[in-house]
Amino acid sequence: MSDLVKVIIDGEEREVPRSWSLMQACEDAGAEIPRFCYHERLSVAGNCRMCLVEWVGAPKPQASCALGVGDLRPDRDGTPAKINTNSAVVKKAREGVMEFLLINHPLDCPICDQGGECDLQDQAVAFGSDRSRFEENKRAVDDKNMGPLVKTIMTRCIHCTRCVRFSTEVAGVKDMGLLGRGENAEITTYLEKALDSELSGNVIDLCPVGALTSKPYAFHARPWELRKTESVDVMDAVGTAIRVDCRGREVMRIMPRTHEDVNEEWLADKSRFIWDGLKSQRLDKPFVRKDGKLQPATWDEALNAVASAFPKSAPQKVAAISGQLACSESQFALKELMTTLGVANLDARENGAKLTAGNRAGYLFNSTIAGIEEADALLIVGSNPRKETPVLNARIRKRYLDNGFKGIAVVGPANDLTYDYDHLGDSAATLSNLGAFADVLRNAERPMIILGQGALTRDDGAAILAKCAKLAKAGEGWNGFNVLHTDPGMIAGLDLGFVPGEGGKDVQGILDSAESGEIDFVYLLNADGIDTTKLKNAFVVYQGHHGDAGAHAADVILPGAAYTEKNALWVNTEGRVQRGARAAFPPGEAKEDWAILRALSEALGAKLPFDTLEELRAKLFAAHSSFASLNVAPGAAGGSLDGVGQAGAIADAGFALPVADYYLTNVISRASKTMAECSQTFNAQRTAAAAE
């Protein structure tokens, strides 16, 4: 049987794949097919009937989303089936469907947050009638509690079931469904509880009407008031493509962009709703500690205070730590400055991960995120991808639902990952005896090992790294060894070689030496995840954008720009270099990070050789060519794992996962009221469920 089928669409004969739906064939022919329930990444429901087309000879119009072209029989004379997408029959059918949809839909458009972006509005104008024959009273439906993120106005619901299918199929949370029939049908969370998923905000984008909208964004702005900027997310290390919408200087919302190789079209909740944290607890002016208290200062006073405290004659007493939200340019500038001054105590591994710079295959997600859909076996070690990288976890679930895995196993704490797996044990010693799963890995053509930060931050992290590298299969066109990062700053730091130089100390060594007095000057670049209590004997300079742990420990604060406020390069867990764009300006006197370091270098008498961001990037690209290749995932071509990690004993101890609370992982999330409410709501909900 041929893989192609002939079909005549609007008078033009075409050959299309047999596996296509009639809707796909019509759209490939250039026809516009309206729809509400159909979505390319969800199963076919076929319940809105808006996509009706005419199959000439059939007794009634056909739902094009649910009819495959392979099911179209030729006409009796042997000619291909004839499909009309814009005939009088189709027009009348669509007008009838729209008329039914609007019977109970309220006239909320002037007060609806979906206004201006509503599929129902657009399709009612394009395909509906200009009058209605129904005069009966409209029904009303009680709103549902879906938590602090999703606002519900269920009277507007048209029962497309996109939200139900997304939560069940993509998010893996079976809390939503459609109850009742006919006029009594309604979408609900079965037990009237918050939708417990790290991807729940995507139902807002999927809803074609105003039934599900953003609760934090409610009544804040209209879409035509917003300035839209395409950028990249840094709340985790996936590098999700986003769009930042601003009004004036204020970020009003963050939306996903489609990137098939990274996030498809999904966005994690923390990335979507973090925007209110960009306005709270901001550092908007320099501060200098005087008489034990931080006092506002001018930029000249702050830079001179740093220069005065810097021990130029004793670079061994100086250290610099780069944190999780430090961009590539700022790390490059800080490394150049410190290296020029002879400082060897540098580290971008804020969490103490036992990773080494040099061989990129030893610290990247080599199989790539899109490559998950080609893998046939998966071993997860010391990681909970659902909490650390929800969008990447959705890709694993997608492969699982396609029956692509011969087996999935976890070494580490058992958690609900939204897919079934074999729990091999909590202890790292389990890696020495994987049991039957060792054969699954050995016999798989494209096995994957995902090694999380929970395994790498241990004292025996280097030994675990070496063990997993030996278990992985690396060859031509495939490398199954994958390090799952949670902090984008660390990946760029490893690419830049922001690690201890000859005789230099790592993060733990820096902290211990600062506590003992061996190091008396510490420069923190967006570093808030360290034990700042050990820095009380050192002079601390904090460069960042939020008043968090690093700023509290500082003697001088240099206010920088958040990720939405600067043009910067970011590197995701695959090693994919992505360009973030400035959507708004930093508040008050805050500056872009590279510019602060350029000014500081002059105050220190070690002027950096660039005056603009373009000049800095030229130096960066010349020194590290990987940054010049935008949107390329280098691991796709495979790579050598020789020398990755360090041989040694692996302790028989359980893993401590790096993300204790998904909603409070960095300075921006900890400043967000929305994230605080989410943390409180979902932690209380899980505690109550565990007590039952």
XYZ file of C-alpha atoms in Angstrom:
692
model
C 0.000 0.000 0.000
C 1.365 3.409 -0.988
C 2.302 5.830 1.775
C 0.724 8.661 -0.243
C -2.962 9.287 -0.865
C -4.492 11.458 -3.587
C -7.186 13.895 -2.515
C -8.806 16.842 -4.268
C -8.953 19.875 -1.969
C -10.873 22.924 -3.203
C -10.529 21.693 -6.783
C -6.768 20.990 -6.638
C -5.487 17.418 -6.639
C -2.751 16.753 -4.076
C -0.764 13.800 -2.776
C -0.365 13.713 0.994
C 0.943 11.125 3.493
C -1.584 8.471 4.442
C -0.941 9.144 8.158
C -2.092 12.766 7.922
C -5.428 13.965 9.207
C -7.748 15.713 6.794
C -7.106 18.958 8.682
C -3.370 18.682 8.027
C -3.980 17.990 4.345
C -6.294 20.999 4.039
C -3.883 23.320 5.781
C -1.020 22.026 3.620
C -3.154 23.050 0.650
C -3.404 26.577 2.042
C -6.901 26.405 3.505
C -7.621 27.972 6.886
C -9.375 25.500 9.153
C -10.791 26.908 12.411
C -10.574 24.793 15.563
C -11.003 24.957 19.306
C -10.413 21.455 20.635
C -7.636 20.360 18.267
C -4.003 20.952 19.244
C -0.954 19.557 17.472
C 0.671 18.232 20.658
C -2.445 16.710 22.242
C -4.591 13.711 21.426
C -7.551 14.246 19.092
C -10.853 14.865 20.868
C -13.068 15.893 17.955
C -15.643 17.519 20.197
C -15.880 21.165 19.156
C -16.869 20.457 15.509
C -15.539 23.831 14.396
C -13.206 22.225 11.844
C -16.035 20.829 9.687
C -15.353 20.468 5.961
C -17.453 19.066 3.120
C -16.633 15.634 1.733
C -18.530 15.694 -1.524
C -20.971 12.791 -1.530
C -20.988 12.307 2.248
C -24.355 12.812 3.996
C -23.022 15.493 6.355
C -19.923 17.665 6.983
C -16.895 15.919 8.479
C -14.703 16.867 11.444
C -11.384 17.228 9.659
C -9.266 16.815 12.818
C -10.579 13.311 13.494
C -10.691 11.952 9.929
C -7.519 10.539 8.380
C -6.888 10.938 4.673
C -6.223 7.202 4.591
C -9.878 6.689 5.491
C -11.170 8.643 2.491
C -12.529 6.280 -0.147
C -12.332 7.342 -3.796
C -15.484 8.364 -5.637
C -17.411 5.750 -7.560
C -15.814 6.837 -10.813
C -12.347 6.147 -9.311
C -11.383 9.797 -8.886
C -9.913 10.889 -5.534
C -12.189 12.092 -2.771
C -13.250 15.714 -3.153
C -13.002 18.031 -0.150
C -14.378 21.562 0.016
C -13.214 23.834 2.828
C -15.115 26.995 1.953
C -18.381 25.964 0.329
C -21.864 27.099 1.330
C -22.357 23.825 3.203
C -19.176 24.411 5.225
C -20.036 28.048 5.903
C -23.496 27.151 7.182
C -22.139 24.316 9.334
C -19.503 26.507 10.977
C -22.000 29.271 11.623
C -24.254 26.734 13.294
C -21.456 25.417 15.492
C -20.469 28.939 16.498
C -24.095 29.769 17.258
C -24.292 26.808 19.634
C -21.001 27.713 21.307
C -22.252 31.216 22.029
C -25.605 30.111 23.505
C -24.239 30.087 27.049
C -21.062 32.116 26.609
C -21.277 35.330 28.683
C -20.706 38.787 27.209
C -17.550 39.280 29.287
C -15.252 40.545 26.531
C -14.804 44.065 28.005
C -13.610 42.649 31.347
C -11.985 39.404 30.161
C -8.203 39.061 30.333
C -8.311 36.986 27.161
C -9.657 39.965 25.221
C -7.497 40.698 22.200
C -5.951 37.221 22.287
C -9.138 35.144 22.232
C -9.671 32.402 19.657
C -13.422 32.583 20.240
C -13.469 36.295 19.431
C -11.377 35.846 16.310
C -13.275 32.857 14.960
C -16.684 34.320 15.778
C -15.807 37.262 13.539
C -14.256 35.144 10.784
C -16.590 32.141 10.697
C -19.663 32.998 12.762
C -22.983 34.643 11.966
C -23.966 38.206 12.763
C -27.102 37.158 14.637
C -28.378 34.506 17.046
C -31.759 32.792 17.237
C -31.525 31.927 20.930
C -33.179 34.093 23.573
C -33.190 31.700 26.538
C -31.346 32.500 29.748
C -27.675 31.585 29.793
C -26.454 28.985 32.265
C -23.888 29.764 34.978
C -21.133 27.492 36.315
C -19.283 27.808 39.612
C -15.623 28.760 39.364
C -13.100 26.123 40.430
C -10.078 26.365 42.702
C -6.989 25.523 40.657
C -4.475 27.143 42.986
C -2.644 30.464 43.089
C -1.646 30.500 39.408
C -4.702 29.698 37.289
C -7.813 31.862 37.527
C -11.072 30.186 36.510
C -14.259 31.713 35.089
C -15.931 28.470 34.103
C -19.108 30.031 32.695
C -16.945 30.952 29.699
C -15.808 27.343 29.145
C -16.728 25.757 25.787
C -15.634 22.234 26.819
C -12.811 21.873 24.315
C -10.992 19.698 26.944
C -7.561 20.981 25.941
C -6.714 21.609 29.610
C -7.795 18.092 30.573
C -5.735 16.466 27.843
C -2.683 18.593 28.605
C -2.717 17.907 32.337
C -3.206 14.174 31.753
C -0.934 13.616 28.763
C 1.864 16.193 29.021
C 1.972 17.231 32.673
C 1.091 13.752 33.946
C -1.308 15.044 36.601
C -4.678 13.309 36.563
C -6.561 15.878 38.609
C -8.728 17.430 35.887
C -11.659 16.069 33.963
C -15.063 16.763 32.464
C -18.030 15.776 34.607
C -21.681 15.587 33.624
C -23.366 15.644 30.245
C -25.174 18.148 28.093
C -26.037 21.363 29.898
C -24.612 19.958 33.139
C -21.154 19.252 31.705
C -18.292 21.160 33.318
C -14.504 21.024 33.599
C -13.320 20.580 37.162
C -10.523 19.413 39.407
C -12.128 16.354 40.929
C -11.429 17.128 44.581
C -11.462 20.940 44.332
C -7.745 21.250 45.021
C -4.922 23.222 43.466
C -3.563 21.748 40.246
C -0.303 20.265 41.533
C 1.942 20.476 38.486
C 5.043 22.498 37.650
C 3.587 23.002 34.151
C 0.054 24.075 35.119
C 0.371 27.556 33.621
C 0.379 26.106 30.104
C -3.385 25.535 30.334
C -3.707 29.328 30.186
C -2.100 29.380 26.739
C -4.091 26.355 25.610
C -7.503 27.680 26.652
C -9.109 29.169 23.516
C -11.482 31.341 25.567
C -11.208 33.218 28.864
C -12.155 30.306 31.120
C -8.568 29.789 32.339
C -6.427 32.889 32.725
C -3.392 33.963 34.723
C -4.352 34.807 38.298
C -1.272 36.976 39.062
C -1.721 38.883 35.757
C -5.493 39.417 36.166
C -6.614 42.935 35.191
C -3.029 44.200 34.889
C -2.808 45.080 31.198
C -4.200 44.564 27.716
C -2.049 42.837 25.089
C -1.911 45.865 22.817
C -0.350 47.917 25.641
C 2.643 45.615 25.948
C 6.065 45.756 24.314
C 7.141 42.216 23.428
C 10.760 41.066 23.555
C 12.022 37.613 22.588
C 14.512 36.266 25.099
C 15.577 33.140 27.004
C 14.651 31.858 30.467
C 17.263 31.301 33.189
C 15.161 29.936 36.058
C 16.604 26.509 35.265
C 19.237 25.257 32.844
C 16.884 24.172 30.043
C 17.131 27.517 28.243
C 13.426 27.774 27.432
C 12.567 30.276 24.697
C 10.386 33.012 26.175
C 8.753 36.307 25.316
C 8.918 39.076 27.910
C 6.006 41.524 27.785
C 6.595 44.947 29.335
C 4.620 48.115 29.848
C 6.980 51.016 30.348
C 9.831 49.842 32.601
C 7.803 47.061 34.206
C 7.663 43.394 33.223
C 3.988 42.437 33.138
C 4.134 38.796 32.066
C 6.370 36.102 30.582
C 5.133 33.807 27.817
C 6.671 30.788 26.035
C 7.987 30.776 22.483
C 8.151 27.694 20.318
C 11.564 26.019 20.145
C 11.236 22.434 18.955
C 14.700 21.356 20.114
C 14.380 22.742 23.636
C 10.922 23.380 25.085
C 8.586 22.744 22.137
C 5.962 25.301 23.221
C 5.782 24.659 26.976
C 6.965 26.815 29.872
C 7.515 25.855 33.513
C 5.445 27.664 36.131
C 8.410 29.233 37.913
C 9.646 30.686 34.639
C 6.180 31.980 33.714
C 5.131 33.569 37.006
C 8.476 34.810 38.350
C 7.975 38.321 36.989
C 6.654 39.923 40.183
C 9.935 38.955 41.875
C 11.758 41.245 39.447
C 10.183 44.238 41.226
C 10.741 43.212 44.853
C 13.841 43.517 47.047
C 15.820 45.080 44.208
C 19.236 46.638 44.641
C 18.926 49.985 42.883
C 21.932 51.902 44.236
C 25.444 51.137 45.502
C 25.962 50.537 49.224
C 29.065 50.690 51.406
C 29.227 49.321 54.954
C 30.090 52.075 57.429
C 30.110 51.603 61.205
C 28.679 48.134 60.735
C 25.733 49.246 58.607
C 25.244 49.366 54.865
C 24.849 52.979 53.739
C 23.834 54.303 50.290
C 26.806 55.559 48.296
C 27.696 56.938 44.891
C 29.270 54.715 42.267
C 32.628 56.452 42.704
C 32.527 55.894 46.465
C 31.618 52.218 46.041
C 34.304 51.517 43.427
C 36.943 53.375 45.436
C 35.973 51.383 48.536
C 36.553 48.174 46.609
C 39.868 49.423 45.231
C 41.028 50.489 48.696
C 40.227 47.110 50.230
C 41.703 45.041 47.397
C 45.098 43.573 48.437
C 46.949 44.035 45.132
C 50.228 42.879 46.604
C 48.713 39.607 47.851
C 46.489 38.111 45.129
C 46.518 34.795 46.996
C 44.305 36.490 49.599
C 41.645 37.294 46.966
C 38.859 35.029 45.708
C 35.917 35.331 43.315
C 32.784 33.177 43.195
C 30.285 33.300 40.344
C 26.669 32.327 40.995
C 23.772 30.671 39.209
C 22.339 33.810 37.547
C 25.632 35.224 36.278
C 25.637 35.718 32.500
C 28.490 34.688 30.230
C 29.791 38.209 29.567
C 30.004 39.149 33.244
C 31.840 35.923 34.113
C 34.265 36.466 31.253
C 34.937 40.046 32.386
C 35.430 39.001 36.021
C 37.752 36.156 35.060
C 39.822 38.446 32.846
C 40.067 41.020 35.630
C 41.048 38.532 38.318
C 43.518 36.711 36.089
C 45.165 40.030 35.202
C 45.521 40.763 38.919
C 47.062 37.333 39.536
C 44.106 35.816 41.388
C 43.829 32.004 41.146
C 40.994 31.444 43.632
C 38.100 31.398 41.157
C 35.051 29.153 41.008
C 31.724 29.160 39.152
C 30.598 25.891 40.768
C 28.624 27.636 43.478
C 27.021 24.389 44.652
C 30.372 22.569 44.871
C 29.727 20.160 41.993
C 32.705 17.936 41.198
C 32.881 18.920 37.538
C 35.997 20.024 35.715
C 36.431 22.436 32.838
C 37.996 21.325 29.568
C 36.188 18.310 28.133
C 32.654 19.621 27.474
C 31.314 16.085 27.074
C 32.063 15.580 30.762
C 29.601 18.221 31.978
C 26.931 18.664 29.275
C 23.638 17.006 28.412
C 25.221 15.273 25.437
C 22.195 13.392 24.118
C 20.425 16.772 23.803
C 16.889 17.457 24.982
C 15.376 16.583 21.616
C 17.512 13.423 21.634
C 15.418 12.087 24.502
C 12.871 11.140 21.844
C 15.453 8.788 20.289
C 16.622 7.116 23.514
C 15.561 3.547 24.300
C 16.746 3.203 27.928
C 17.151 5.707 30.749
C 18.970 5.693 34.085
C 18.450 8.706 36.370
C 21.060 9.157 39.117
C 20.687 11.645 41.974
C 18.087 13.766 40.266
C 14.396 14.642 40.245
C 13.878 16.068 36.744
C 10.273 16.971 37.510
C 11.379 19.557 40.105
C 14.709 20.534 38.591
C 13.714 20.889 34.921
C 9.954 20.372 34.410
C 10.042 21.013 30.658
C 12.776 18.421 30.136
C 10.834 15.975 32.294
C 7.812 16.459 30.025
C 9.988 15.347 27.107
C 10.919 12.177 29.018
C 7.225 11.530 29.683
C 6.488 12.063 25.990
C 9.009 9.372 25.046
C 7.622 7.116 27.775
C 4.065 7.447 26.428
C 5.357 6.573 22.944
C 6.666 3.278 24.405
C 10.163 4.247 23.297
C 11.936 3.129 26.483
C 12.827 -0.490 27.107
C 13.253 0.565 30.698
C 13.591 3.556 33.042
C 15.394 3.250 36.374
C 16.186 5.652 39.210
C 19.060 5.589 41.683
C 18.194 8.061 44.406
C 15.080 9.130 46.304
C 11.790 7.811 44.922
C 9.502 10.589 43.698
C 6.498 10.960 41.423
C 8.147 11.706 38.072
C 4.828 11.369 36.127
C 6.011 8.113 34.505
C 6.713 4.591 35.719
C 10.262 3.520 36.579
C 12.216 0.897 38.485
C 13.542 2.251 41.765
C 16.894 0.532 42.146
C 17.786 2.089 45.495
C 18.535 5.293 47.407
C 22.241 4.642 47.912
C 25.029 5.665 45.548
C 26.507 2.197 46.077
C 23.643 0.869 43.947
C 25.602 2.036 40.895
C 27.956 -0.906 41.409
C 25.078 -3.377 41.133
C 22.239 -2.317 38.846
C 20.850 -5.844 38.687
C 18.733 -6.681 35.651
C 18.764 -3.052 34.512
C 22.482 -3.389 33.696
C 21.467 -5.706 30.857
C 18.861 -3.203 29.673
C 21.544 -0.503 29.416
C 24.014 -2.864 27.772
C 21.561 -4.075 25.125
C 20.055 -0.666 24.336
C 21.133 1.020 21.123
C 20.733 4.534 22.497
C 20.824 4.427 26.300
C 20.801 7.600 28.381
C 22.216 8.288 31.815
C 21.052 11.502 33.477
C 23.349 12.512 36.312
C 21.910 15.176 38.619
C 23.523 17.749 40.873
C 22.442 15.704 43.885
C 25.114 13.185 42.915
C 27.809 15.664 41.914
C 27.819 17.886 44.995
C 28.785 15.024 47.336
C 32.332 14.441 48.534
C 32.466 11.372 46.271
C 30.904 13.255 43.348
C 33.981 12.814 41.134
C 33.892 9.041 41.657
C 30.166 8.907 40.851
C 30.866 10.997 37.745
C 33.541 8.529 36.596
C 31.297 5.541 37.307
C 28.402 6.953 35.271
C 30.735 7.880 32.412
C 31.820 4.238 32.220
C 28.199 3.060 32.211
C 27.262 5.437 29.392
C 27.579 4.514 25.753
C 29.411 7.101 23.686
C 30.015 6.549 20.003
C 29.537 7.907 16.528
C 26.444 10.131 16.515
C 25.350 9.296 20.066
C 26.606 10.079 23.533
C 24.387 8.758 26.304
C 26.172 10.563 29.151
C 24.189 13.554 30.406
C 24.762 15.971 33.252
C 21.535 17.722 34.236
C 22.315 21.225 35.451
C 20.030 23.432 37.493
C 22.069 26.659 37.215
C 22.805 28.251 33.809
C 25.674 30.294 35.252
C 27.753 27.218 36.103
C 27.717 25.875 32.539
C 29.020 29.137 31.103
C 31.593 29.265 33.897
C 32.907 25.810 33.002
C 33.044 26.770 29.318
C 35.012 29.892 30.253
C 37.357 28.063 32.602
C 36.074 30.009 35.607
C 37.637 27.430 37.918
C 40.635 27.499 40.271
C 43.916 28.302 38.590
C 47.247 26.785 39.538
C 47.301 26.553 43.318
C 43.842 28.086 43.552
C 40.979 27.063 45.821
C 37.468 25.888 44.934
C 34.267 27.204 46.553
C 34.597 25.155 49.727
C 38.276 26.020 50.015
C 37.503 29.708 49.541
C 34.850 29.657 52.266
C 37.048 27.760 54.719
C 40.016 30.047 54.017
C 37.855 33.145 54.420
C 36.658 31.848 57.777
C 40.208 31.182 58.942
C 41.539 34.521 57.661
C 43.738 33.075 54.935
C 41.577 34.847 52.338
C 40.482 38.353 53.263
C 38.809 39.642 50.054
C 35.930 37.799 48.354
C 34.100 38.985 45.232
C 30.618 37.504 44.795
C 29.048 37.737 41.337
C 25.366 36.836 41.803
C 26.479 34.208 44.318
C 23.759 33.682 46.928
C 23.745 29.908 47.298
C 26.842 29.666 49.490
C 27.279 29.629 53.276
C 27.797 33.354 53.759
C 28.348 32.965 57.516
C 31.891 31.865 56.703
C 32.651 35.237 55.110
C 32.339 37.377 58.247
C 36.130 37.769 58.568
C 36.644 38.791 54.935
C 35.908 41.962 52.986
C 32.998 40.975 50.744
C 31.929 42.671 47.514
C 28.550 41.583 46.186
C 27.530 42.327 42.627
C 23.919 41.361 41.924
C 20.354 42.522 41.566
C 18.475 41.320 44.664
C 18.954 41.835 48.375
C 19.457 38.197 49.322
C 22.121 36.247 51.215
C 25.077 37.648 49.295
C 24.002 41.257 49.766
C 23.443 40.766 53.525
C 27.028 39.583 53.935
C 28.553 42.323 51.771
C 30.729 45.276 52.716
C 30.153 46.841 49.290
C 27.121 46.237 47.073
C 27.322 46.941 43.339
C 23.765 46.789 41.895
C 23.519 44.849 38.642
C 20.848 43.976 36.094
C 18.490 40.985 36.116
C 18.210 38.674 33.112
C 15.323 40.660 31.615
C 17.302 43.896 31.849
C 20.403 43.173 29.785
C 21.593 41.761 26.499
C 23.497 38.639 27.454
C 24.536 35.162 26.372
C 23.357 32.149 28.351
C 24.365 28.499 28.037
C 21.843 25.746 28.713
C 22.476 22.236 30.007
C 23.103 20.993 26.451
C 25.852 23.571 25.945
C 23.545 25.525 23.618
C 24.528 29.208 23.596
C 21.440 31.427 23.495
C 21.007 35.162 23.293
C 18.910 36.897 25.921
C 17.564 40.337 25.097
C 16.904 43.390 27.243
C 13.164 43.868 27.713
C 13.339 46.601 30.377
C 15.977 48.768 32.032
C 17.570 48.148 35.444
C 15.990 50.154 38.280
C 17.548 53.261 39.752
C 21.325 53.432 39.441
C 21.826 49.733 38.697
C 24.065 48.943 35.715
C 24.695 46.018 33.397
C 27.173 43.631 34.984
C 29.921 43.810 32.365
C 29.893 47.619 32.579
C 30.335 47.492 36.364
C 33.365 45.234 36.001
C 34.811 47.454 33.276
C 34.521 50.483 35.574
C 35.947 48.527 38.513
C 38.927 47.413 36.462
C 39.885 51.021 35.881
C 39.602 51.780 39.614
C 41.880 48.794 40.301
C 44.430 49.926 37.732
C 43.907 46.887 35.515
C 41.744 48.329 32.751
C 39.918 45.667 30.739
C 40.497 45.882 26.954
C 36.927 46.658 25.867
C 34.572 49.620 26.121
C 31.386 48.193 24.593
C 29.452 44.955 24.763
C 30.358 44.260 21.135
C 34.068 44.608 21.895
C 33.688 42.323 24.922
C 31.952 39.678 22.822
C 34.665 39.885 20.181
C 37.251 39.107 22.881
C 35.000 36.365 24.270
C 34.533 34.693 20.881
C 38.258 34.870 20.147
C 39.140 33.229 23.454
C 36.263 30.713 23.561
C 34.940 29.856 20.117
C 31.977 27.847 21.425
C 30.213 31.104 22.350
C 30.240 32.266 18.737
C 27.906 29.450 17.632
C 24.412 30.423 18.682
C 21.675 27.827 19.208
C 23.919 24.824 18.578
C 23.849 21.787 20.867
C 27.380 20.358 20.548
C 26.603 17.048 22.241
C 24.506 15.880 19.300
C 27.677 14.802 17.481
C 28.883 12.614 20.362
C 32.088 13.085 22.314
C 34.809 11.291 24.228
C 34.292 10.476 27.906
C 37.927 9.564 28.541
C 39.159 11.000 31.793
C 35.763 12.198 32.985
C 35.557 12.148 36.777
C 38.071 10.583 39.107
C 38.393 6.999 40.250
C 37.670 6.459 43.913
C 35.408 4.891 46.500
C 31.691 5.625 46.409
C 30.098 6.075 49.816
C 27.107 3.944 50.758
C 24.888 6.938 51.471
C 21.653 8.258 50.044
C 21.414 11.221 47.697
C 20.249 14.681 48.784
C 18.435 16.269 45.858
C 19.401 19.852 44.958
C 15.863 21.268 44.766
C 14.050 21.089 48.098
C 11.344 23.576 47.122
C 10.759 24.057 43.406
C 9.286 27.529 43.850
C 12.134 29.038 45.942
C 15.413 28.211 44.234
C 17.022 31.586 43.468
C 16.999 35.241 44.475
C 14.225 36.224 42.059
C 11.908 33.408 43.118
C 12.527 34.138 46.799
C 11.496 37.754 46.174
C 8.273 36.743 44.414
C 5.008 36.836 46.360
C 3.458 34.488 43.815
C 6.193 31.893 44.304
C 5.883 32.203 48.080
C 2.142 31.571 47.830
C 2.752 28.557 45.586
C 5.280 27.138 48.031
C 2.892 27.544 50.938
C -0.131 26.153 49.050
C 1.485 23.073 47.563
C 3.567 22.168 50.606
C 0.436 22.331 52.777
C -1.482 20.287 50.209
C 1.186 17.563 50.119
C 1.429 17.494 53.913
C -2.325 17.021 54.162
C -2.264 14.276 51.522
C 0.544 12.440 53.340
C -1.408 12.575 56.600
C -4.488 10.928 55.079
